[in-house]
Tab-separated table of C-alpha atoms in Angstrom:
chain	number	residue	atom	x	y	z
A	63	MET	CA	-46.288	-5.223	-52.318
A	64	ASN	CA	-46.740	-2.694	-55.135
A	65	LYS	CA	-45.203	0.687	-54.432
A	66	TRP	CA	-47.205	3.848	-55.124
A	67	TYR	CA	-45.152	4.684	-58.238
A	68	ILE	CA	-45.781	1.325	-59.901
A	69	GLY	CA	-49.492	1.941	-60.399
A	70	GLU	CA	-50.534	3.937	-63.398
A	71	GLY	CA	-53.217	6.545	-62.772
A	72	ASP	CA	-54.850	9.303	-64.813
A	73	HIS	CA	-52.852	11.248	-67.400
A	74	ASN	CA	-49.897	8.954	-66.831
A	75	ASP	CA	-48.444	9.831	-70.243
A	76	ILE	CA	-47.365	13.079	-68.555
A	77	VAL	CA	-48.211	13.083	-64.852
A	78	ILE	CA	-45.902	10.747	-62.931
A	79	SER	CA	-47.221	11.292	-59.428
A	80	THR	CA	-49.342	13.387	-57.096
A	81	ARG	CA	-48.455	14.366	-53.555
A	82	ILE	CA	-50.287	16.078	-50.705
A	83	ARG	CA	-48.390	17.281	-47.636
A	84	LEU	CA	-50.025	18.662	-44.515
A	85	ALA	CA	-48.071	20.503	-41.808
A	86	ARG	CA	-49.474	20.206	-38.289
A	87	ASN	CA	-48.277	20.970	-34.752
A	88	LEU	CA	-49.477	19.903	-31.338
A	89	LYS	CA	-50.961	22.680	-29.253
A	90	ASP	CA	-49.138	21.879	-26.028
A	91	TYR	CA	-45.564	21.729	-27.317
A	92	PRO	CA	-43.297	24.460	-28.704
A	93	PHE	CA	-42.270	23.978	-32.354
A	94	PRO	CA	-39.428	21.461	-33.032
A	95	ALA	CA	-36.563	24.015	-33.078
A	96	ARG	CA	-37.420	24.860	-29.439
A	97	LEU	CA	-37.693	21.223	-28.310
A	98	ASP	CA	-34.937	19.033	-26.841
A	99	ASN	CA	-34.540	15.475	-28.122
A	100	LYS	CA	-36.460	13.951	-25.234
A	101	SER	CA	-39.526	16.116	-25.884
A	102	LYS	CA	-39.267	15.459	-29.618
A	103	ILE	CA	-39.410	11.730	-29.024
A	104	LYS	CA	-42.392	12.274	-26.714
A	105	VAL	CA	-44.187	14.153	-29.519
A	106	ASN	CA	-43.276	11.429	-32.039
A	107	GLU	CA	-44.683	8.725	-29.779
A	108	LEU	CA	-47.893	10.660	-29.119
A	109	VAL	CA	-48.566	10.811	-32.853
A	110	ARG	CA	-47.617	7.153	-33.309
A	111	ASP	CA	-50.009	6.136	-30.502
A	112	ALA	CA	-52.824	8.320	-31.866
A	113	LEU	CA	-52.768	6.296	-35.093
A	114	GLU	CA	-52.274	2.940	-33.414
A	115	GLY	CA	-54.952	0.545	-34.655
A	116	ARG	CA	-56.278	3.121	-37.132
A	117	GLU	CA	-53.664	3.043	-39.883
A	118	LYS	CA	-51.152	0.319	-40.674
A	119	LEU	CA	-47.919	2.260	-40.381
A	120	ASP	CA	-44.394	1.300	-39.350
A	121	TYR	CA	-42.673	3.545	-36.812
A	122	THR	CA	-38.938	4.069	-37.296
A	123	GLU	CA	-36.617	6.338	-35.354
A	124	LEU	CA	-34.357	7.902	-37.951
A	125	LYS	CA	-31.200	7.243	-35.956
A	126	THR	CA	-31.744	3.484	-36.351
A	127	LEU	CA	-31.308	3.764	-40.148
A	128	THR	CA	-28.046	3.908	-42.100
A	129	ARG	CA	-27.085	7.057	-43.961
A	130	ALA	CA	-27.717	5.315	-47.321
A	131	GLN	CA	-31.204	4.224	-46.249
A	132	ILE	CA	-32.080	7.764	-45.190
A	133	VAL	CA	-30.777	9.385	-48.387
A	134	SER	CA	-32.565	6.739	-50.420
A	135	LEU	CA	-35.862	7.691	-48.758
A	136	ALA	CA	-35.181	11.298	-49.732
A	137	GLU	CA	-34.309	10.326	-53.329
A	138	ARG	CA	-37.624	8.553	-53.626
A	139	HIS	CA	-39.322	11.695	-52.259
A	140	ILE	CA	-40.711	9.757	-49.281
A	141	ILE	CA	-39.003	12.201	-46.931
A	142	SER	CA	-37.683	15.715	-47.546
A	143	THR	CA	-33.971	16.492	-47.884
A	144	GLU	CA	-34.354	18.660	-44.783
A	145	PHE	CA	-35.660	15.654	-42.845
A	146	ALA	CA	-32.749	13.532	-44.094
A	147	SER	CA	-30.206	16.151	-43.002
A	148	SER	CA	-30.359	15.205	-39.318
A	149	SER	CA	-31.637	12.153	-37.448
A	150	ASP	CA	-31.741	13.612	-33.926
A	151	GLY	CA	-35.167	13.297	-32.371
A	152	ARG	CA	-36.777	12.518	-35.706
A	153	ALA	CA	-38.974	9.567	-36.574
A	154	LEU	CA	-40.912	8.324	-39.568
A	155	LEU	CA	-44.281	6.615	-39.863
A	156	MET	CA	-44.654	4.876	-43.209
A	157	SER	CA	-47.065	2.471	-44.897
A	158	GLU	CA	-45.611	-0.627	-46.537
A	159	ASP	CA	-46.497	0.555	-50.050
A	160	GLU	CA	-44.769	3.897	-49.206
A	161	GLN	CA	-47.939	5.742	-50.179
A	162	ILE	CA	-48.329	7.295	-46.723
A	163	SER	CA	-45.396	8.770	-44.849
A	164	ILE	CA	-45.418	10.987	-41.792
A	165	MET	CA	-42.266	12.891	-40.919
A	166	LEU	CA	-42.175	13.556	-37.198
A	167	CYS	CA	-40.307	16.573	-35.792
A	168	GLU	CA	-39.028	17.906	-39.092
A	169	GLU	CA	-39.721	21.664	-39.259
A	170	ASP	CA	-43.152	20.911	-37.797
A	171	HIS	CA	-44.232	18.208	-35.349
A	172	ILE	CA	-46.164	16.491	-38.126
A	173	ARG	CA	-45.575	16.530	-41.877
A	174	LEU	CA	-48.113	14.109	-43.273
A	175	GLN	CA	-47.582	13.044	-46.865
A	176	VAL	CA	-49.693	10.983	-49.262
A	177	MET	CA	-48.453	9.947	-52.722
A	178	LYS	CA	-50.507	8.628	-55.636
A	179	SER	CA	-49.400	7.710	-59.102
A	180	GLY	CA	-50.693	9.716	-62.027
A	181	LEU	CA	-52.941	12.716	-61.420
A	182	ASP	CA	-55.093	12.090	-58.337
A	183	LEU	CA	-55.162	15.187	-56.161
A	184	GLN	CA	-58.630	14.427	-54.876
A	185	GLY	CA	-57.774	10.862	-53.867
A	186	ALA	CA	-54.518	11.921	-52.212
A	187	TYR	CA	-56.227	14.720	-50.299
A	188	GLU	CA	-59.059	12.500	-49.070
A	189	LEU	CA	-56.603	10.021	-47.628
A	190	ALA	CA	-54.451	12.748	-46.036
A	191	ASP	CA	-57.594	14.363	-44.616
A	192	ARG	CA	-58.729	11.071	-43.062
A	193	ILE	CA	-55.410	10.496	-41.306
A	194	ASP	CA	-55.319	14.137	-40.218
A	195	ASN	CA	-58.750	13.699	-38.585
A	196	GLU	CA	-57.663	10.488	-36.887
A	197	ILE	CA	-54.681	12.241	-35.289
A	198	ASN	CA	-56.844	15.200	-34.345
A	199	GLU	CA	-59.378	12.969	-32.566
A	200	LYS	CA	-56.655	12.132	-30.046
A	201	LEU	CA	-54.389	15.171	-30.067
A	202	GLU	CA	-55.172	18.858	-30.073
A	203	TYR	CA	-53.586	20.899	-32.873
A	204	ALA	CA	-52.113	24.393	-32.699
A	205	PHE	CA	-54.738	26.426	-34.530
A	206	ASP	CA	-55.867	30.017	-34.689
A	207	GLU	CA	-59.132	31.175	-36.220
A	208	ARG	CA	-57.456	33.980	-38.152
A	209	LEU	CA	-54.234	32.225	-39.151
A	210	GLY	CA	-55.396	28.618	-39.485
A	211	TYR	CA	-53.016	25.764	-38.629
A	212	LEU	CA	-49.966	27.244	-36.892
A	213	THR	CA	-46.575	26.232	-38.282
A	214	GLN	CA	-42.928	26.866	-37.456
A	215	PHE	CA	-42.480	28.758	-40.750
A	216	PRO	CA	-45.230	31.327	-41.393
A	217	THR	CA	-45.006	30.378	-45.087
A	218	ASN	CA	-47.134	27.298	-44.296
A	219	LEU	CA	-49.833	28.989	-42.214
A	220	GLY	CA	-53.499	28.558	-43.109
A	221	THR	CA	-54.257	25.149	-44.518
A	222	GLY	CA	-50.660	23.965	-43.949
A	223	MET	CA	-51.071	22.188	-47.248
A	224	ARG	CA	-48.629	21.744	-50.123
A	225	ALA	CA	-50.084	19.894	-53.075
A	226	SER	CA	-47.814	18.927	-55.945
A	227	VAL	CA	-47.656	16.899	-59.128
A	228	VAL	CA	-44.561	15.652	-60.951
A	229	LEU	CA	-44.835	16.161	-64.704
A	230	HIS	CA	-42.742	14.687	-67.505
A	231	LEU	CA	-42.259	17.558	-69.960
A	232	PRO	CA	-39.612	16.542	-72.534
A	233	ALA	CA	-41.224	18.314	-75.511
A	234	LEU	CA	-41.751	21.633	-73.703
A	235	ALA	CA	-38.185	21.406	-72.372
A	236	GLU	CA	-36.904	20.736	-75.915
A	237	LYS	CA	-38.765	23.803	-77.165
A	238	GLY	CA	-37.193	25.886	-74.367
A	239	GLN	CA	-40.541	26.996	-72.983
A	240	LEU	CA	-40.134	26.025	-69.356
A	241	ASN	CA	-38.657	29.271	-68.054
A	242	SER	CA	-41.523	31.323	-69.385
A	243	LEU	CA	-44.052	28.750	-68.175
A	244	ALA	CA	-42.442	28.823	-64.711
A	245	SER	CA	-42.795	32.590	-64.553
A	246	THR	CA	-46.414	32.410	-65.754
A	247	VAL	CA	-47.484	29.860	-63.140
A	248	SER	CA	-45.704	31.851	-60.400
A	249	LYS	CA	-48.172	34.674	-61.062
A	250	LEU	CA	-50.968	32.190	-60.358
A	251	GLY	CA	-49.621	31.289	-56.918
A	252	LEU	CA	-47.869	28.121	-58.112
A	253	THR	CA	-44.239	27.033	-58.443
A	254	LEU	CA	-42.746	24.978	-61.277
A	255	ARG	CA	-39.249	23.605	-60.682
A	256	GLY	CA	-37.069	20.600	-61.462
A	257	ALA	CA	-38.070	17.510	-59.495
A	258	TYR	CA	-34.627	15.867	-59.639
A	259	GLY	CA	-31.128	17.317	-59.868
A	260	ASP	CA	-30.611	20.982	-59.051
A	261	GLY	CA	-33.228	23.566	-59.883
A	262	THR	CA	-31.333	25.119	-62.785
A	263	ALA	CA	-30.612	21.925	-64.770
A	264	PRO	CA	-33.220	19.313	-63.837
A	265	PHE	CA	-32.633	15.671	-64.713
A	266	GLY	CA	-34.959	13.636	-66.886
A	267	ASP	CA	-37.314	16.514	-67.831
A	268	LEU	CA	-39.255	15.902	-64.619
A	269	TYR	CA	-40.842	19.014	-63.144
A	270	GLN	CA	-42.769	19.566	-59.962
A	271	LEU	CA	-45.752	21.898	-59.959
A	272	SER	CA	-46.940	22.940	-56.475
A	273	ASN	CA	-49.034	25.576	-54.720
A	274	GLN	CA	-47.057	28.387	-53.095
A	275	VAL	CA	-49.741	29.999	-50.969
A	276	SER	CA	-51.580	28.361	-48.077
A	277	LEU	CA	-53.238	31.237	-46.186
A	278	GLY	CA	-56.508	32.683	-47.451
A	279	ILE	CA	-57.217	29.834	-49.867
A	280	SER	CA	-59.192	26.686	-49.042
A	281	GLU	CA	-57.798	23.197	-49.656
A	282	LYS	CA	-60.352	22.647	-52.385
A	283	ALA	CA	-59.607	25.902	-54.185
A	284	ALA	CA	-55.846	25.257	-54.025
A	285	ILE	CA	-56.292	21.739	-55.382
A	286	ASP	CA	-58.680	22.835	-58.144
A	287	ASN	CA	-56.279	25.588	-59.155
A	288	LEU	CA	-53.323	23.186	-59.250
A	289	LYS	CA	-55.280	20.615	-61.208
A	290	THR	CA	-56.410	23.149	-63.811
A	291	ILE	CA	-52.857	24.365	-64.408
A	292	ALA	CA	-51.451	20.805	-64.447
A	293	LEU	CA	-53.985	19.837	-67.107
A	294	GLN	CA	-53.126	22.922	-69.131
A	295	LEU	CA	-49.418	22.094	-68.981
A	296	ALA	CA	-50.245	18.515	-69.980
A	297	ALA	CA	-52.273	19.758	-72.946
A	298	GLN	CA	-49.407	22.018	-74.042
A	299	GLU	CA	-46.926	19.170	-73.658
A	300	ARG	CA	-49.151	16.879	-75.746
A	301	SER	CA	-49.418	19.376	-78.566
A	302	ALA	CA	-45.643	19.992	-78.467
A	303	ARG	CA	-45.122	16.212	-78.615
A	304	GLU	CA	-47.512	15.999	-81.550
A	305	GLU	CA	-45.448	18.604	-83.429
A	306	MET	CA	-42.216	16.719	-82.808
A	307	LYS	CA	-43.525	13.217	-83.286
A	308	ASP	CA	-42.972	12.814	-87.010
A	309	SER	CA	-39.518	14.342	-87.152
A	310	LYS	CA	-36.672	11.967	-87.994
A	311	LEU	CA	-34.542	13.760	-85.406
A	312	THR	CA	-36.989	12.875	-82.620
A	313	GLU	CA	-37.281	9.292	-83.749
A	314	ASP	CA	-33.500	9.027	-83.946
A	315	ALA	CA	-33.064	10.488	-80.443
A	316	VAL	CA	-35.560	7.998	-78.986
A	317	TYR	CA	-34.024	4.912	-80.605
A	318	ARG	CA	-30.468	6.039	-79.815
A	319	ALA	CA	-31.410	6.532	-76.175
A	320	TYR	CA	-33.007	3.084	-76.080
A	321	GLY	CA	-29.959	1.550	-77.768
A	322	ILE	CA	-27.529	3.124	-75.299
A	323	LEU	CA	-29.584	2.140	-72.238
A	324	LYS	CA	-29.815	-1.430	-73.502
A	325	SER	CA	-26.103	-1.784	-74.121
A	326	ALA	CA	-24.176	0.677	-71.932
A	327	ARG	CA	-21.799	-0.676	-69.266
A	328	ILE	CA	-21.481	2.585	-67.335
A	329	LEU	CA	-24.306	5.047	-66.717
A	330	SER	CA	-24.139	8.184	-64.547
A	331	THR	CA	-27.342	9.432	-62.891
A	332	LYS	CA	-27.479	12.395	-65.243
A	333	GLU	CA	-26.933	10.413	-68.451
A	334	PHE	CA	-29.392	7.754	-67.345
A	335	MET	CA	-32.093	10.320	-66.534
A	336	THR	CA	-31.593	12.132	-69.868
A	337	LEU	CA	-31.872	8.887	-71.840
A	338	ILE	CA	-34.747	7.340	-69.888
A	339	SER	CA	-36.695	10.565	-70.438
A	340	ARG	CA	-36.426	10.031	-74.223
A	341	VAL	CA	-37.362	6.381	-73.868
A	342	ARG	CA	-40.408	7.316	-71.805
A	343	TYR	CA	-41.439	9.776	-74.502
A	344	GLY	CA	-40.926	7.072	-77.170
A	345	ALA	CA	-42.985	4.580	-75.167
A	346	VAL	CA	-45.875	7.031	-74.705
A	347	CYS	CA	-45.851	7.899	-78.448
A	348	GLY	CA	-45.984	4.229	-79.350
A	349	MET	CA	-42.503	4.089	-80.936
A	350	LEU	CA	-41.153	1.722	-78.291
A	351	LYS	CA	-42.852	-1.155	-76.576
A	352	VAL	CA	-41.614	-0.499	-73.042
A	353	ASP	CA	-43.877	-0.695	-70.019
A	354	LEU	CA	-44.384	2.690	-68.323
A	355	LYS	CA	-44.342	0.983	-64.933
A	356	THR	CA	-40.821	-0.275	-65.590
A	357	ILE	CA	-39.700	3.176	-66.656
A	358	ASN	CA	-41.249	4.924	-63.619
A	359	GLU	CA	-39.734	2.382	-61.328
A	360	LEU	CA	-36.274	2.788	-62.863
A	361	MET	CA	-36.501	6.591	-62.688
A	362	VAL	CA	-37.243	6.407	-58.969
A	363	SER	CA	-34.966	3.557	-57.994
A	364	LEU	CA	-31.686	4.352	-59.778
A	365	GLN	CA	-30.721	7.468	-57.824
A	366	PRO	CA	-27.314	7.032	-56.121
A	367	ALA	CA	-28.217	6.169	-52.525
A	368	THR	CA	-31.127	3.985	-53.597
A	369	ILE	CA	-28.684	1.828	-55.540
A	370	ASN	CA	-26.480	1.630	-52.448
A	371	ALA	CA	-29.451	0.636	-50.330
A	372	PHE	CA	-30.465	-1.936	-52.951
A	373	VAL	CA	-26.981	-3.455	-53.142
A	374	GLY	CA	-26.653	-3.258	-49.379
A	375	ARG	CA	-23.336	-1.461	-49.182
A	376	THR	CA	-21.840	1.900	-50.104
A	377	LEU	CA	-20.437	1.857	-53.623
A	378	THR	CA	-18.006	4.361	-55.100
A	379	LYS	CA	-19.428	6.531	-57.853
A	380	ASP	CA	-17.735	4.366	-60.530
A	381	GLU	CA	-19.052	1.126	-59.035
A	382	ARG	CA	-22.491	2.633	-58.814
A	383	ASP	CA	-22.513	3.721	-62.463
A	384	VAL	CA	-21.627	0.144	-63.461
A	385	GLU	CA	-24.347	-1.260	-61.198
A	386	ARG	CA	-26.880	1.202	-62.632
A	387	ALA	CA	-26.045	0.092	-66.197
A	388	ASN	CA	-26.411	-3.566	-65.150
A	389	ILE	CA	-29.864	-2.986	-63.653
A	390	VAL	CA	-31.046	-1.006	-66.693
A	391	ARG	CA	-29.886	-3.676	-69.170
A	392	ASP	CA	-31.567	-6.296	-67.062
A	393	ARG	CA	-34.912	-4.463	-66.886
A	394	LEU	CA	-35.110	-3.279	-70.522
B	472	MET	CA	-22.901	35.986	-69.608
B	473	LEU	CA	-20.271	34.854	-67.106
B	474	CYS	CA	-20.990	34.128	-63.475
B	475	GLN	CA	-20.475	37.269	-61.376
B	476	ASN	CA	-18.972	35.303	-58.536
B	477	CYS	CA	-16.350	33.008	-60.137
B	478	GLN	CA	-16.068	34.749	-63.540
B	479	LYS	CA	-15.455	31.310	-65.058
B	480	ASN	CA	-18.685	29.475	-65.842
B	481	GLU	CA	-21.715	30.568	-67.801
B	482	ALA	CA	-24.319	32.218	-65.546
B	483	THR	CA	-27.448	30.086	-65.504
B	484	THR	CA	-29.143	31.320	-62.326
B	485	HIS	CA	-30.548	34.833	-62.447
B	486	ILE	CA	-31.754	36.312	-59.211
B	487	LYS	CA	-33.702	39.491	-58.788
B	488	ARG	CA	-34.287	40.626	-55.231
B	489	ILE	CA	-36.445	43.523	-54.224
B	490	VAL	CA	-35.841	44.559	-50.626
B	491	ASN	CA	-37.601	47.663	-49.310
B	492	GLY	CA	-38.072	48.863	-52.883
B	493	GLU	CA	-34.396	48.494	-53.823
B	494	THR	CA	-33.768	46.054	-56.651
B	495	THR	CA	-30.543	44.073	-56.838
B	496	GLN	CA	-29.687	41.519	-59.505
B	497	ALA	CA	-27.232	38.635	-59.496
B	498	HIS	CA	-26.149	36.356	-62.326
B	499	LEU	CA	-24.483	33.163	-61.123
B	500	CYS	CA	-23.441	29.738	-62.345
B	501	SER	CA	-25.202	26.825	-60.716
B	502	ASP	CA	-22.202	25.935	-58.493
B	503	CYS	CA	-21.867	29.441	-57.103
B	504	ALA	CA	-25.642	29.765	-56.712
B	505	LYS	CA	-25.559	26.616	-54.635
B	506	SER	CA	-22.591	27.685	-52.515
B	507	LEU	CA	-24.208	31.081	-51.905
B	508	GLY	CA	-27.398	29.380	-50.804
B	509	TYR	CA	-29.628	30.290	-53.733
B	510	ASP	CA	-30.397	26.746	-54.829
B	511	SER	CA	-32.779	26.213	-51.951
B	512	MET	CA	-34.847	29.245	-52.829
B	513	PHE	CA	-37.770	27.235	-54.058
B	514	THR	CA	-37.545	24.122	-51.934
B	515	ASP	CA	-40.738	22.347	-51.297
B	516	PHE	CA	-42.145	23.817	-48.160
B	517	SER	CA	-40.680	27.265	-47.842
B	518	PHE	CA	-38.590	29.584	-49.930
B	519	ASN	CA	-35.759	30.285	-47.539
B	520	PHE	CA	-37.886	31.879	-44.880
B	521	PRO	CA	-35.062	32.761	-42.442
B	522	ASP	CA	-33.380	34.963	-45.092
B	523	MET	CA	-36.637	36.579	-45.927
B	524	LEU	CA	-37.345	37.314	-42.294
B	525	SER	CA	-33.972	38.898	-41.638
B	526	SER	CA	-34.160	41.025	-44.762
B	527	PHE	CA	-37.652	42.151	-43.818
B	528	PHE	CA	-36.703	43.214	-40.295
B	529	ASN	CA	-33.287	44.880	-40.236
B	530	ASP	CA	-31.672	46.009	-36.956
B	531	THR	CA	-33.219	49.464	-36.907
B	532	ALA	CA	-36.670	48.054	-37.597
B	533	LEU	CA	-36.176	45.553	-34.804
B	534	ALA	CA	-35.049	48.208	-32.316
B	535	SER	CA	-38.038	50.407	-33.117
B	536	LEU	CA	-40.382	47.462	-32.608
B	537	GLY	CA	-38.989	46.881	-29.130
B	538	ALA	CA	-38.110	43.426	-30.377
B	539	HIS	CA	-35.855	42.489	-27.504
B	540	THR	CA	-38.114	43.417	-24.613
B	541	LEU	CA	-41.412	41.679	-25.363
B	542	ARG	CA	-41.237	37.914	-24.880
B	543	CYS	CA	-43.640	35.058	-25.509
B	544	GLU	CA	-44.898	33.885	-22.121
B	545	LYS	CA	-45.031	30.244	-23.127
B	546	CYS	CA	-41.673	29.566	-24.807
B	547	GLY	CA	-39.737	32.682	-23.816
B	548	SER	CA	-38.815	33.756	-27.362
B	549	SER	CA	-38.377	37.446	-28.055
B	550	PHE	CA	-39.168	38.781	-31.505
B	551	GLY	CA	-35.429	39.234	-32.015
B	552	ASP	CA	-34.946	35.490	-31.328
B	553	ILE	CA	-37.502	34.675	-33.996
B	554	VAL	CA	-35.817	36.874	-36.587
B	555	ARG	CA	-32.382	35.475	-35.709
B	556	SER	CA	-33.435	31.836	-35.931
B	557	GLY	CA	-35.916	32.375	-38.760
B	558	ARG	CA	-38.436	30.237	-36.914
B	559	ILE	CA	-41.491	30.957	-34.823
B	560	GLY	CA	-41.075	29.543	-31.309
B	561	CYS	CA	-44.495	28.123	-30.474
B	562	ALA	CA	-48.192	28.521	-31.196
B	563	ASP	CA	-48.526	31.303	-28.602
B	564	CYS	CA	-45.840	33.402	-30.357
B	565	TYR	CA	-48.330	34.021	-33.146
B	566	GLU	CA	-50.655	35.623	-30.582
B	567	THR	CA	-47.886	37.592	-28.845
B	568	PHE	CA	-46.272	38.922	-32.025
B	569	TYR	CA	-49.369	38.987	-34.246
B	570	ASP	CA	-49.145	42.701	-35.111
B	571	LYS	CA	-45.444	42.499	-35.921
B	572	LEU	CA	-45.834	39.455	-38.146
B	573	LEU	CA	-48.903	40.654	-40.002
B	574	PRO	CA	-47.158	42.750	-42.710
B	575	LEU	CA	-44.833	39.822	-43.426
B	576	LEU	CA	-47.729	37.363	-43.709
B	577	GLU	CA	-49.425	39.711	-46.090
B	578	ARG	CA	-46.325	39.743	-48.269
B	579	VAL	CA	-45.926	35.957	-48.230
B	580	HIS	CA	-49.538	34.933	-48.789
B	581	GLY	CA	-51.251	38.053	-50.103
B	582	LYS	CA	-53.989	37.419	-47.538
B	583	THR	CA	-54.093	37.181	-43.748
B	584	ASN	CA	-57.295	35.308	-42.983
B	585	HIS	CA	-57.617	31.543	-42.962
B	586	VAL	CA	-60.293	29.869	-45.035
B	587	GLY	CA	-60.486	26.103	-45.242
B	588	LYS	CA	-60.342	23.209	-42.840
B	589	ILE	CA	-60.967	23.731	-39.115
B	590	PRO	CA	-59.866	21.128	-36.507
B	591	ASN	CA	-62.606	19.032	-34.870
B	592	SER	CA	-62.284	20.623	-31.446
B	593	PHE	CA	-62.699	24.107	-32.898
B	594	GLU	CA	-65.720	23.053	-34.910
B	595	GLU	CA	-67.435	21.873	-31.727
B	596	ILE	CA	-66.598	25.052	-29.865
B	597	ALA	CA	-67.945	27.097	-32.758
B	598	LYS	CA	-71.159	25.036	-32.735
B	599	GLU	CA	-71.620	25.312	-28.960
B	600	GLU	CA	-71.149	29.056	-29.065
B	601	LYS	CA	-73.718	29.243	-31.791
B	602	SER	CA	-76.272	27.143	-29.927
B	603	GLU	CA	-75.798	29.158	-26.728
B	604	HIS	CA	-76.276	32.250	-28.770
B	605	SER	CA	-79.466	31.037	-30.393
B	606	GLU	CA	-80.885	29.869	-27.061
B	607	LEU	CA	-80.448	33.381	-25.735
B	608	GLU	CA	-82.132	34.817	-28.803
B	609	THR	CA	-85.131	32.516	-28.409
B	610	LEU	CA	-85.488	33.444	-24.750
B	611	ARG	CA	-85.301	37.148	-25.569
B	612	ALA	CA	-87.995	36.772	-28.210
B	613	GLU	CA	-90.175	34.904	-25.707
B	614	LEU	CA	-89.587	37.635	-23.142
B	615	ASP	CA	-90.701	40.292	-25.635
B	616	GLU	CA	-93.865	38.341	-26.307
B	617	ALA	CA	-94.557	37.765	-22.600
B	618	VAL	CA	-94.156	41.495	-21.914
B	619	LYS	CA	-96.472	42.340	-24.810
B	620	ALA	CA	-99.034	39.847	-23.484
B	621	GLN	CA	-98.603	41.426	-20.024
B	622	ASN	CA	-97.744	37.992	-18.593
B	623	TYR	CA	-95.335	39.408	-15.999
B	624	GLU	CA	-94.883	36.229	-14.033
B	625	LYS	CA	-93.531	34.428	-17.108
B	626	ALA	CA	-91.495	37.499	-18.086
B	627	ALA	CA	-89.727	37.502	-14.712
B	628	GLU	CA	-88.933	33.829	-15.083
B	629	LEU	CA	-87.503	34.376	-18.563
B	630	ARG	CA	-85.477	37.400	-17.456
B	631	ASP	CA	-83.836	35.286	-14.720
B	632	LYS	CA	-82.956	32.574	-17.241
B	633	ILE	CA	-81.448	35.117	-19.640
B	634	LYS	CA	-79.353	36.649	-16.868
B	635	GLU	CA	-78.132	33.210	-15.880
B	636	LEU	CA	-77.057	32.349	-19.442
B	637	GLU	CA	-75.373	35.697	-19.950
B	638	SER	CA	-73.340	35.409	-16.770
B	639	GLU	CA	-72.251	31.872	-17.726
B	640	GLY	CA	-70.966	33.248	-21.038
B	641	LYS	CA	-68.984	35.906	-19.177
B	642	THR	CA	-67.325	33.526	-16.726
B	643	ASP	CA	-66.306	31.320	-19.655
B	644	GLU	CA	-64.416	34.233	-21.131
């Protein structure tokens, strides 16, 4: 079964993936922080049953998974880090291709998420909207005409929607333009931040652009706005890449990165992400003949806990760095 | 510039906070920013809402709002509970504490009125209300015409129907 990140999609030279998240709550239950475990499980099962026979989703109570499996889900952005932080009373509905995931009893009863590769906000929203309607046919949502969908944090009121795209921006990062771009997009109601690593020093030049406001703006307007800005960032990244393309320094950096990845015996997450970012850039520019699918897959699957889950046991950091280097050599 | 907290590492996180018109600035290294809780400022779904809530409503503001006396009938949360936990208790809390939350919502979203998707059940209710409304309007127009045509028998019939519909609307409320 192909995972969502293996497909290619529009603007895949820059846009890695698209995600839509909808926050919903059931009318008849208090929000999760005011629920005991028994009621949380009741809520989880109501949602599971509402989708029974409508969508092909696997239901998993989080407490039946190992720590490594849970963290790995978070590393692959299938669940949030908040969701991974506790397993009590929480459950996950997920499609086999990992495109659809529904976090149950996170900060809201329902956090429905749809992922697509490349830029496909429309496609992701349509699918999320369909599932949302299917749940709503069976269960009544907490909703207010003035405030929209009611959520545990008022920051998600209104549409309850967060739309985001992950962008690969090595050339803009190299030119040091990301801080000023981040402050520009924040004035437009959007947030630009590192998608991996901590916010201040993101790994692999991967950035997430998402809408910040959900009340007083329709789903369509929020999506259109996000798409316009994403395309503008992509255009700026392309022209920055064009400027850098013919420099010997750039070419050298790309081939060195490729050489190290193909021969290294130990690779930390940070070093790997820095190098694979250059290789991805080289592949898009036509310098290297490496499949983008392979690169995307490696970027997603070589985070620490995902390696543990793949190997099937918990490795020490040193063991993991060796294992990561083995996998990379094998795949490139 | 060195980190203000540890005085060792280069400051890479620069935070400007404006609370009640007072600006404070902090320059921290990424480790200290993390340990002081600033790394989660822009997490996916909410920029640390609990902090924001408690800085928005300090103790004096809470006392003047009568935050500890009024409680949500459904889940029992007082407004003080909401500020302390940083989370709204249940859907009904939004109704109970609407006026108190409104300035905060305005600051977060810039707007306070939902536009966009409406759940199925609400759509139907909205439609029904509309059709009831238009039925009444048609009947009233017919009544006007009947009166003009001096057809009093029909007018009496229509007036009874209108009264019936109007009283149904009231009992629904």
